[in-house]
Amino acid sequence: MNPPKTDARRHHDPAIRGFASDNYAGAHPEVLAALALANGGHQVAYGEDEYTENLQRIVRSHFGATAEAFPVFNGTGANVVALQALTDRWGAVICAESAHINVDEGGAPERMGGLKLLTVPTPDGKLTPELIDKQAYGWDDEHRAMPQVVSITQSTELGTLYTPDEIRAICEHAHAHGMKVHLDGSRIANAAAALNVPMRTFTNAVGVDILSLGGTKNGAMFGEAVVVINQDAVSHMKHLRKLSMQLASKMRFVSVQLEALLAKDLWLRNARHANEMAQRLAEGVRAVHGVEILHPVRSNAVFARLPHDVSERLQKRYRFYFWDEAAGDVRWMCAFDTTEEDVDGFVAALKEEMAR
């Protein structure tokens, strides 16, 4: 008997575009080609495959000779595993109040990671040594979770950027207090493209101990990695990854995507394009009376404030999210596949709705 034919069909209109998230974009064609290349035949499971081994060489070329990559399924998983690796059971992590680990991960660092987040309000999503000191105290106080890690995000949730010198100052300050530094790099490529520097310039070169390396927002189908830079800062990474349900059996399909992005310049091309589209969007929006851009546009995000009813009408034409609905603040994200026509069409629609 012949097996039934696969009844696969397209369930969406690929012409529909939006500005809700760079996660909405599909996978880059070069990443899809890499996945097909890795398919077929048998490879050892759980990371003992040729693709994961080669990924280590590529990661070291970006983050130094001591760097080691631990591929995982997603960004939340990467952050939880990384922070667990840096903390004791009584440990705490200092982060910006707006940090993804605090706002958008469903409490996973605290519930699944078993650690305490000590948050600090910031005007622009960025920590400073002075802001860190608002929570960096009480190491000998058994009534308080012990600050052991400072976690920063590059680029931040507000689309702002740390300079290498700013991260160096944070690392030196944290290390002087016996704390370690984690960098959430879900959009690390966009930050490097905007700063026009290699990723190493604001990671291993300035003292970051461990980072979450993003792939999905930059053209991967799925998959991120925890990159350990300071081997002395962590312990039992393999066990923590498994314990956190982030160990892929067919890991080659995560590793080959990161290889496709990082081996040459695809990661940078994708990020530069997304950033350029955000700049084009910001320029178009600035010409619309009644719309205010809230933060400097440095990466692939544009934050704006406009009348609530205009946003609601515009959302029926293009998907995007409110950032602070009460204030009328919205976030528009560009991706590697955002086109000039997408941006110009959105700006035209915004003008039409503002004129109603």
mmCIF file of C-alpha atoms in Angstrom:
data_model
loop_
_atom_site.group_PDB
_atom_site.id
_atom_site.type_symbol
_atom_site.label_atom_id
_atom_site.label_comp_id
_atom_site.label_asym_id
_atom_site.label_seq_id
_atom_site.Cartn_x
_atom_site.Cartn_y
_atom_site.Cartn_z
ATOM 1 C CA MET A 1 0.000 0.000 0.000
ATOM 2 C CA ASN A 2 1.324 3.426 -0.930
ATOM 3 C CA PRO A 3 1.666 5.891 1.987
ATOM 4 C CA PRO A 4 -0.766 8.816 1.956
ATOM 5 C CA LYS A 5 0.494 11.948 0.278
ATOM 6 C CA THR A 6 1.342 14.911 2.458
ATOM 7 C CA ASP A 7 -1.410 17.498 2.312
ATOM 8 C CA ALA A 8 0.837 20.469 3.087
ATOM 9 C CA ARG A 9 -0.502 23.825 2.040
ATOM 10 C CA ARG A 10 0.189 27.474 2.679
ATOM 11 C CA HIS A 11 -2.088 28.898 5.373
ATOM 12 C CA HIS A 12 -1.021 32.519 5.177
ATOM 13 C CA ASP A 13 -0.693 35.320 2.655
ATOM 14 C CA PRO A 14 3.031 36.101 2.261
ATOM 15 C CA ALA A 15 2.134 39.572 0.995
ATOM 16 C CA ILE A 16 0.914 40.583 4.458
ATOM 17 C CA ARG A 17 3.555 42.630 6.245
ATOM 18 C CA GLY A 18 3.758 44.152 9.683
ATOM 19 C CA PHE A 19 5.903 45.999 12.187
ATOM 20 C CA ALA A 20 5.005 44.066 15.335
ATOM 21 C CA SER A 21 8.223 42.121 15.827
ATOM 22 C CA ASP A 22 11.309 40.881 14.032
ATOM 23 C CA ASN A 23 10.103 37.467 15.235
ATOM 24 C CA TYR A 24 7.276 37.720 12.696
ATOM 25 C CA ALA A 25 9.717 37.398 9.803
ATOM 26 C CA GLY A 26 10.439 34.036 8.264
ATOM 27 C CA ALA A 27 13.833 32.384 8.002
ATOM 28 C CA HIS A 28 16.447 33.836 5.688
ATOM 29 C CA PRO A 29 16.871 31.797 2.454
ATOM 30 C CA GLU A 30 20.544 31.187 3.254
ATOM 31 C CA VAL A 31 19.542 29.746 6.624
ATOM 32 C CA LEU A 32 16.954 27.510 4.970
ATOM 33 C CA ALA A 33 19.621 26.323 2.531
ATOM 34 C CA ALA A 34 21.928 25.530 5.452
ATOM 35 C CA LEU A 35 19.194 23.487 7.134
ATOM 36 C CA ALA A 36 18.722 21.461 3.950
ATOM 37 C CA LEU A 37 22.491 20.951 3.763
ATOM 38 C CA ALA A 38 22.561 19.583 7.316
ATOM 39 C CA ASN A 39 19.645 17.225 6.638
ATOM 40 C CA GLY A 40 20.020 13.630 5.513
ATOM 41 C CA GLY A 41 22.066 10.836 6.957
ATOM 42 C CA HIS A 42 22.807 10.314 10.625
ATOM 43 C CA GLN A 43 24.705 12.608 12.971
ATOM 44 C CA VAL A 44 25.415 12.042 16.644
ATOM 45 C CA ALA A 45 22.684 13.544 18.832
ATOM 46 C CA TYR A 46 22.798 16.042 21.711
ATOM 47 C CA GLY A 47 25.572 18.234 20.330
ATOM 48 C CA GLU A 48 28.215 15.687 19.427
ATOM 49 C CA ASP A 49 27.664 16.402 15.737
ATOM 50 C CA GLU A 50 29.955 17.977 13.140
ATOM 51 C CA TYR A 51 27.915 21.180 12.877
ATOM 52 C CA THR A 52 28.000 21.955 16.602
ATOM 53 C CA GLU A 53 31.721 21.249 16.667
ATOM 54 C CA ASN A 54 32.327 23.671 13.807
ATOM 55 C CA LEU A 55 30.120 26.271 15.484
ATOM 56 C CA GLN A 56 32.636 26.391 18.344
ATOM 57 C CA ARG A 57 35.366 27.510 15.957
ATOM 58 C CA ILE A 58 33.136 30.219 14.522
ATOM 59 C CA VAL A 59 32.034 31.474 17.941
ATOM 60 C CA ARG A 60 35.654 31.708 19.085
ATOM 61 C CA SER A 61 36.430 33.856 16.038
ATOM 62 C CA HIS A 62 33.811 36.341 17.266
ATOM 63 C CA PHE A 63 34.180 36.118 21.056
ATOM 64 C CA GLY A 64 37.731 35.007 21.780
ATOM 65 C CA ALA A 65 39.725 31.835 22.292
ATOM 66 C CA THR A 66 38.017 30.848 25.553
ATOM 67 C CA ALA A 67 34.452 31.161 24.224
ATOM 68 C CA GLU A 68 32.210 28.097 24.162
ATOM 69 C CA ALA A 69 28.722 27.967 22.657
ATOM 70 C CA PHE A 70 25.824 25.987 24.100
ATOM 71 C CA PRO A 71 22.967 26.026 21.541
ATOM 72 C CA VAL A 72 19.461 26.230 22.987
ATOM 73 C CA PHE A 73 15.929 26.484 21.639
ATOM 74 C CA ASN A 74 15.000 30.085 22.427
ATOM 75 C CA GLY A 75 15.979 33.359 24.041
ATOM 76 C CA THR A 76 14.219 32.835 27.352
ATOM 77 C CA GLY A 77 15.930 29.464 27.634
ATOM 78 C CA ALA A 78 19.287 31.064 26.896
ATOM 79 C CA ASN A 79 18.788 33.724 29.564
ATOM 80 C CA VAL A 80 17.569 31.285 32.218
ATOM 81 C CA VAL A 81 20.428 28.842 31.615
ATOM 82 C CA ALA A 82 23.032 31.622 31.556
ATOM 83 C CA LEU A 83 21.790 33.242 34.759
ATOM 84 C CA GLN A 84 21.545 29.897 36.548
ATOM 85 C CA ALA A 85 25.148 29.206 35.621
ATOM 86 C CA LEU A 86 26.258 32.416 37.330
ATOM 87 C CA THR A 87 24.242 32.271 40.555
ATOM 88 C CA ASP A 88 23.908 30.251 43.712
ATOM 89 C CA ARG A 89 20.475 29.262 45.029
ATOM 90 C CA TRP A 90 20.508 32.373 47.192
ATOM 91 C CA GLY A 91 21.721 34.611 44.372
ATOM 92 C CA ALA A 92 20.111 37.622 42.711
ATOM 93 C CA VAL A 93 20.485 39.408 39.387
ATOM 94 C CA ILE A 94 20.501 43.195 39.027
ATOM 95 C CA CYS A 95 18.802 44.362 35.838
ATOM 96 C CA ALA A 96 16.959 47.308 34.356
ATOM 97 C CA GLU A 97 13.273 47.421 35.235
ATOM 98 C CA SER A 98 12.491 47.290 31.506
ATOM 99 C CA ALA A 99 14.733 44.248 30.900
ATOM 100 C CA HIS A 100 13.268 41.384 28.913
ATOM 101 C CA ILE A 101 14.113 38.963 31.722
ATOM 102 C CA ASN A 102 11.896 41.025 34.014
ATOM 103 C CA VAL A 103 9.037 42.094 31.744
ATOM 104 C CA ASP A 104 8.615 39.550 28.965
ATOM 105 C CA GLU A 105 9.691 36.111 30.140
ATOM 106 C CA GLY A 106 6.710 35.127 32.241
ATOM 107 C CA GLY A 107 8.743 35.042 35.436
ATOM 108 C CA ALA A 108 10.905 32.228 34.021
ATOM 109 C CA PRO A 109 14.212 33.446 35.504
ATOM 110 C CA GLU A 110 12.644 33.483 38.962
ATOM 111 C CA ARG A 111 10.240 30.547 38.662
ATOM 112 C CA MET A 112 12.397 28.195 36.596
ATOM 113 C CA GLY A 113 15.843 29.596 37.360
ATOM 114 C CA GLY A 114 15.195 29.935 41.083
ATOM 115 C CA LEU A 115 16.866 33.326 41.332
ATOM 116 C CA LYS A 116 15.764 36.798 42.374
ATOM 117 C CA LEU A 117 15.651 39.793 40.019
ATOM 118 C CA LEU A 118 16.602 43.123 41.591
ATOM 119 C CA THR A 119 15.295 45.766 39.201
ATOM 120 C CA VAL A 120 16.345 49.379 38.701
ATOM 121 C CA PRO A 121 14.254 52.039 36.900
ATOM 122 C CA THR A 122 16.163 53.596 34.001
ATOM 123 C CA PRO A 123 15.239 56.448 31.660
ATOM 124 C CA ASP A 124 16.598 54.743 28.546
ATOM 125 C CA GLY A 125 16.796 51.017 29.348
ATOM 126 C CA LYS A 126 20.490 51.266 30.240
ATOM 127 C CA LEU A 127 22.215 50.536 33.529
ATOM 128 C CA THR A 128 25.181 52.536 34.829
ATOM 129 C CA PRO A 129 27.525 51.842 37.751
ATOM 130 C CA GLU A 130 25.569 54.431 39.765
ATOM 131 C CA LEU A 131 22.230 52.770 38.975
ATOM 132 C CA ILE A 132 23.652 49.332 39.763
ATOM 133 C CA ASP A 133 24.603 50.601 43.212
ATOM 134 C CA LYS A 134 20.921 51.134 44.001
ATOM 135 C CA GLN A 135 20.692 47.327 44.348
ATOM 136 C CA ALA A 136 24.337 46.317 44.888
ATOM 137 C CA TYR A 137 24.440 45.926 48.651
ATOM 138 C CA GLY A 138 23.639 43.501 51.450
ATOM 139 C CA TRP A 139 25.923 40.622 50.487
ATOM 140 C CA ASP A 140 26.187 39.517 54.118
ATOM 141 C CA ASP A 141 22.530 40.102 54.923
ATOM 142 C CA GLU A 142 20.816 36.715 55.140
ATOM 143 C CA HIS A 143 17.450 38.460 54.866
ATOM 144 C CA ARG A 144 18.202 39.669 51.344
ATOM 145 C CA ALA A 145 18.929 37.798 48.122
ATOM 146 C CA MET A 146 22.630 38.171 47.383
ATOM 147 C CA PRO A 147 23.498 40.286 44.315
ATOM 148 C CA GLN A 148 25.750 38.079 42.209
ATOM 149 C CA VAL A 149 25.112 39.118 38.599
ATOM 150 C CA VAL A 150 24.495 42.270 36.587
ATOM 151 C CA SER A 151 22.455 41.608 33.435
ATOM 152 C CA ILE A 152 22.395 44.136 30.608
ATOM 153 C CA THR A 153 20.720 44.013 27.189
ATOM 154 C CA GLN A 154 22.388 45.061 23.928
ATOM 155 C CA SER A 155 20.522 46.544 22.151
ATOM 156 C CA THR A 156 18.106 47.411 24.955
ATOM 157 C CA GLU A 157 14.366 46.879 25.037
ATOM 158 C CA LEU A 158 13.988 50.558 24.160
ATOM 159 C CA GLY A 159 16.235 50.272 21.122
ATOM 160 C CA THR A 160 19.072 52.181 22.783
ATOM 161 C CA LEU A 161 22.711 51.092 22.748
ATOM 162 C CA TYR A 162 25.565 50.772 25.199
ATOM 163 C CA THR A 163 28.941 51.973 23.950
ATOM 164 C CA PRO A 164 31.875 49.604 24.543
ATOM 165 C CA ASP A 165 33.209 52.013 27.174
ATOM 166 C CA GLU A 166 29.869 51.993 29.008
ATOM 167 C CA ILE A 167 29.885 48.195 29.154
ATOM 168 C CA ARG A 168 33.520 48.188 30.242
ATOM 169 C CA ALA A 169 32.638 50.501 33.136
ATOM 170 C CA ILE A 170 29.755 48.223 34.151
ATOM 171 C CA CYS A 171 31.970 45.131 34.023
ATOM 172 C CA GLU A 172 34.738 46.735 36.045
ATOM 173 C CA HIS A 173 32.232 47.965 38.627
ATOM 174 C CA ALA A 174 30.460 44.614 38.880
ATOM 175 C CA HIS A 175 33.681 42.631 39.098
ATOM 176 C CA ALA A 176 35.016 44.954 41.791
ATOM 177 C CA HIS A 177 31.981 43.938 43.865
ATOM 178 C CA GLY A 178 32.530 40.243 43.133
ATOM 179 C CA MET A 179 29.617 40.114 40.685
ATOM 180 C CA LYS A 180 29.571 38.700 37.150
ATOM 181 C CA VAL A 181 28.119 40.217 33.995
ATOM 182 C CA HIS A 182 25.563 38.671 31.645
ATOM 183 C CA LEU A 183 24.651 40.267 28.321
ATOM 184 C CA ASP A 184 21.275 39.497 26.761
ATOM 185 C CA GLY A 185 22.136 39.667 23.076
ATOM 186 C CA SER A 186 18.889 38.712 21.397
ATOM 187 C CA ARG A 187 19.567 41.689 19.085
ATOM 188 C CA ILE A 188 23.341 41.781 19.471
ATOM 189 C CA ALA A 189 23.783 41.857 15.692
ATOM 190 C CA ASN A 190 21.717 45.034 15.410
ATOM 191 C CA ALA A 191 23.846 46.645 18.109
ATOM 192 C CA ALA A 192 27.119 45.722 16.400
ATOM 193 C CA ALA A 193 25.804 46.961 13.054
ATOM 194 C CA ALA A 194 24.678 50.274 14.558
ATOM 195 C CA LEU A 195 27.956 50.811 16.421
ATOM 196 C CA ASN A 196 29.924 49.603 13.378
ATOM 197 C CA VAL A 197 32.174 47.413 15.526
ATOM 198 C CA PRO A 198 32.710 43.649 15.864
ATOM 199 C CA MET A 199 30.637 41.954 18.565
ATOM 200 C CA ARG A 200 33.810 41.216 20.517
ATOM 201 C CA THR A 201 34.350 44.958 21.023
ATOM 202 C CA PHE A 202 31.549 45.165 23.589
ATOM 203 C CA THR A 203 31.640 41.597 24.958
ATOM 204 C CA ASN A 204 34.837 39.674 25.637
ATOM 205 C CA ALA A 205 37.057 42.712 25.020
ATOM 206 C CA VAL A 206 35.434 44.683 27.861
ATOM 207 C CA GLY A 207 34.831 41.971 30.460
ATOM 208 C CA VAL A 208 31.440 40.346 29.798
ATOM 209 C CA ASP A 209 31.421 36.874 31.361
ATOM 210 C CA ILE A 210 28.564 35.212 29.491
ATOM 211 C CA LEU A 211 26.035 36.189 26.848
ATOM 212 C CA SER A 212 22.833 35.029 25.247
ATOM 213 C CA LEU A 213 23.472 35.025 21.503
ATOM 214 C CA GLY A 214 20.387 35.731 19.418
ATOM 215 C CA GLY A 215 19.576 34.053 16.117
ATOM 216 C CA THR A 216 15.816 34.012 15.660
ATOM 217 C CA LYS A 217 15.373 37.785 15.402
ATOM 218 C CA ASN A 218 18.157 37.957 12.821
ATOM 219 C CA GLY A 219 17.022 35.400 10.265
ATOM 220 C CA ALA A 220 17.126 32.004 11.965
ATOM 221 C CA MET A 221 14.089 29.721 12.007
ATOM 222 C CA PHE A 222 14.675 28.952 15.688
ATOM 223 C CA GLY A 223 17.571 28.691 18.082
ATOM 224 C CA GLU A 224 19.925 30.810 20.148
ATOM 225 C CA ALA A 225 23.060 29.992 22.127
ATOM 226 C CA VAL A 226 24.566 30.654 25.524
ATOM 227 C CA VAL A 227 28.150 31.746 24.913
ATOM 228 C CA VAL A 228 30.441 31.314 27.903
ATOM 229 C CA ILE A 229 33.372 33.709 27.648
ATOM 230 C CA ASN A 230 34.820 33.442 31.155
ATOM 231 C CA GLN A 231 35.024 29.752 31.906
ATOM 232 C CA ASP A 232 35.845 30.457 35.562
ATOM 233 C CA ALA A 233 32.536 32.292 36.013
ATOM 234 C CA VAL A 234 30.279 29.295 35.372
ATOM 235 C CA SER A 235 29.863 25.710 36.401
ATOM 236 C CA HIS A 236 27.998 22.678 35.076
ATOM 237 C CA MET A 237 26.658 24.326 31.937
ATOM 238 C CA LYS A 238 25.855 20.999 30.289
ATOM 239 C CA HIS A 239 23.819 19.851 33.257
ATOM 240 C CA LEU A 240 21.999 23.173 33.559
ATOM 241 C CA ARG A 241 21.057 23.176 29.887
ATOM 242 C CA LYS A 242 19.563 19.703 30.185
ATOM 243 C CA LEU A 243 17.875 20.472 33.493
ATOM 244 C CA SER A 244 16.310 23.561 31.899
ATOM 245 C CA MET A 245 14.866 21.515 29.006
ATOM 246 C CA GLN A 246 17.065 23.339 26.477
ATOM 247 C CA LEU A 247 19.123 20.394 25.197
ATOM 248 C CA ALA A 248 18.163 19.675 21.577
ATOM 249 C CA SER A 249 18.543 16.071 20.516
ATOM 250 C CA LYS A 250 18.982 17.042 16.856
ATOM 251 C CA MET A 251 21.221 19.941 17.769
ATOM 252 C CA ARG A 252 22.802 20.113 14.328
ATOM 253 C CA PHE A 253 19.692 21.941 13.108
ATOM 254 C CA VAL A 254 20.215 24.718 15.660
ATOM 255 C CA SER A 255 23.976 24.892 15.167
ATOM 256 C CA VAL A 256 23.892 25.002 11.377
ATOM 257 C CA GLN A 257 21.593 28.035 11.463
ATOM 258 C CA LEU A 258 23.987 29.933 13.727
ATOM 259 C CA GLU A 259 26.840 28.786 11.499
ATOM 260 C CA ALA A 260 25.048 30.167 8.432
ATOM 261 C CA LEU A 261 24.579 33.518 10.170
ATOM 262 C CA LEU A 262 28.009 33.843 11.767
ATOM 263 C CA ALA A 263 30.490 32.101 9.480
ATOM 264 C CA LYS A 264 30.588 35.012 7.056
ATOM 265 C CA ASP A 265 28.612 38.243 7.176
ATOM 266 C CA LEU A 266 24.962 37.214 6.918
ATOM 267 C CA TRP A 267 24.362 38.242 10.550
ATOM 268 C CA LEU A 268 25.719 41.709 9.764
ATOM 269 C CA ARG A 269 23.925 42.125 6.445
ATOM 270 C CA ASN A 270 20.609 41.208 8.023
ATOM 271 C CA ALA A 271 21.104 43.526 10.982
ATOM 272 C CA ARG A 272 22.281 46.462 8.897
ATOM 273 C CA HIS A 273 19.268 46.171 6.638
ATOM 274 C CA ALA A 274 16.819 46.023 9.553
ATOM 275 C CA ASN A 275 18.487 49.058 11.132
ATOM 276 C CA GLU A 276 18.371 50.979 7.854
ATOM 277 C CA MET A 277 14.674 50.262 7.482
ATOM 278 C CA ALA A 278 14.059 51.552 11.015
ATOM 279 C CA GLN A 279 15.897 54.744 10.132
ATOM 280 C CA ARG A 280 13.769 55.110 7.003
ATOM 281 C CA LEU A 281 10.649 54.555 9.077
ATOM 282 C CA ALA A 282 11.736 57.129 11.659
ATOM 283 C CA GLU A 283 12.456 59.703 8.977
ATOM 284 C CA GLY A 284 9.020 59.194 7.467
ATOM 285 C CA VAL A 285 7.271 59.358 10.822
ATOM 286 C CA ARG A 286 9.033 62.577 11.843
ATOM 287 C CA ALA A 287 7.262 64.319 8.972
ATOM 288 C CA VAL A 288 3.821 63.372 10.331
ATOM 289 C CA HIS A 289 2.371 66.121 12.507
ATOM 290 C CA GLY A 290 1.105 64.820 15.852
ATOM 291 C CA VAL A 291 3.423 61.805 16.077
ATOM 292 C CA GLU A 292 6.309 61.892 18.556
ATOM 293 C CA ILE A 293 9.350 59.599 18.421
ATOM 294 C CA LEU A 294 10.210 58.729 22.015
ATOM 295 C CA HIS A 295 13.783 57.429 21.910
ATOM 296 C CA PRO A 296 16.786 57.827 19.630
ATOM 297 C CA VAL A 297 16.476 55.272 16.814
ATOM 298 C CA ARG A 298 19.746 53.349 16.932
ATOM 299 C CA SER A 299 18.854 49.786 16.014
ATOM 300 C CA ASN A 300 15.766 48.224 14.396
ATOM 301 C CA ALA A 301 13.102 49.617 16.749
ATOM 302 C CA VAL A 302 11.059 52.805 16.579
ATOM 303 C CA PHE A 303 9.097 53.897 19.658
ATOM 304 C CA ALA A 304 6.442 56.530 19.090
ATOM 305 C CA ARG A 305 3.477 58.237 20.738
ATOM 306 C CA LEU A 306 0.304 59.019 18.805
ATOM 307 C CA PRO A 307 -3.436 59.214 19.448
ATOM 308 C CA HIS A 308 -4.849 55.921 20.711
ATOM 309 C CA ASP A 309 -7.671 55.804 18.183
ATOM 310 C CA VAL A 310 -5.227 56.312 15.326
ATOM 311 C CA SER A 311 -3.152 53.361 16.527
ATOM 312 C CA GLU A 312 -6.224 51.147 16.766
ATOM 313 C CA ARG A 313 -7.252 51.969 13.200
ATOM 314 C CA LEU A 314 -3.705 51.551 11.934
ATOM 315 C CA GLN A 315 -3.437 48.146 13.620
ATOM 316 C CA LYS A 316 -6.231 46.908 11.358
ATOM 317 C CA ARG A 317 -3.922 47.589 8.420
ATOM 318 C CA TYR A 318 -0.537 46.661 9.908
ATOM 319 C CA ARG A 319 0.258 44.547 12.941
ATOM 320 C CA PHE A 320 2.181 46.259 15.753
ATOM 321 C CA TYR A 321 1.984 46.425 19.535
ATOM 322 C CA PHE A 322 1.271 49.053 22.123
ATOM 323 C CA TRP A 323 4.238 49.590 24.425
ATOM 324 C CA ASP A 324 2.318 51.667 26.973
ATOM 325 C CA GLU A 325 -1.315 51.695 25.934
ATOM 326 C CA ALA A 326 -2.388 54.198 28.575
ATOM 327 C CA ALA A 327 0.152 56.728 27.307
ATOM 328 C CA GLY A 328 -0.446 55.925 23.648
ATOM 329 C CA ASP A 329 3.099 54.611 23.173
ATOM 330 C CA VAL A 330 3.717 52.039 20.436
ATOM 331 C CA ARG A 331 6.658 50.035 19.154
ATOM 332 C CA TRP A 332 7.409 49.422 15.486
ATOM 333 C CA MET A 333 10.026 46.799 14.623
ATOM 334 C CA CYS A 334 11.852 46.226 11.350
ATOM 335 C CA ALA A 335 13.313 42.888 10.271
ATOM 336 C CA PHE A 336 15.856 41.568 7.798
ATOM 337 C CA ASP A 337 13.121 41.194 5.190
ATOM 338 C CA THR A 338 11.433 44.588 5.698
ATOM 339 C CA THR A 339 11.427 46.446 2.381
ATOM 340 C CA GLU A 340 11.419 50.113 1.483
ATOM 341 C CA GLU A 341 7.952 49.556 0.045
ATOM 342 C CA ASP A 342 6.791 48.147 3.391
ATOM 343 C CA VAL A 343 8.040 51.216 5.219
ATOM 344 C CA ASP A 344 6.687 53.723 2.720
ATOM 345 C CA GLY A 345 3.304 51.991 2.689
ATOM 346 C CA PHE A 346 3.130 52.088 6.467
ATOM 347 C CA VAL A 347 4.044 55.780 6.623
ATOM 348 C CA ALA A 348 1.402 56.542 3.999
ATOM 349 C CA ALA A 349 -1.192 54.631 6.025
ATOM 350 C CA LEU A 350 -0.154 56.486 9.180
ATOM 351 C CA LYS A 351 -0.614 59.833 7.429
ATOM 352 C CA GLU A 352 -4.054 58.790 6.211
ATOM 353 C CA GLU A 353 -5.187 57.747 9.674
ATOM 354 C CA MET A 354 -3.789 60.874 11.305
ATOM 355 C CA ALA A 355 -5.702 62.990 8.803
ATOM 356 C CA ARG A 356 -9.060 61.351 9.598
#
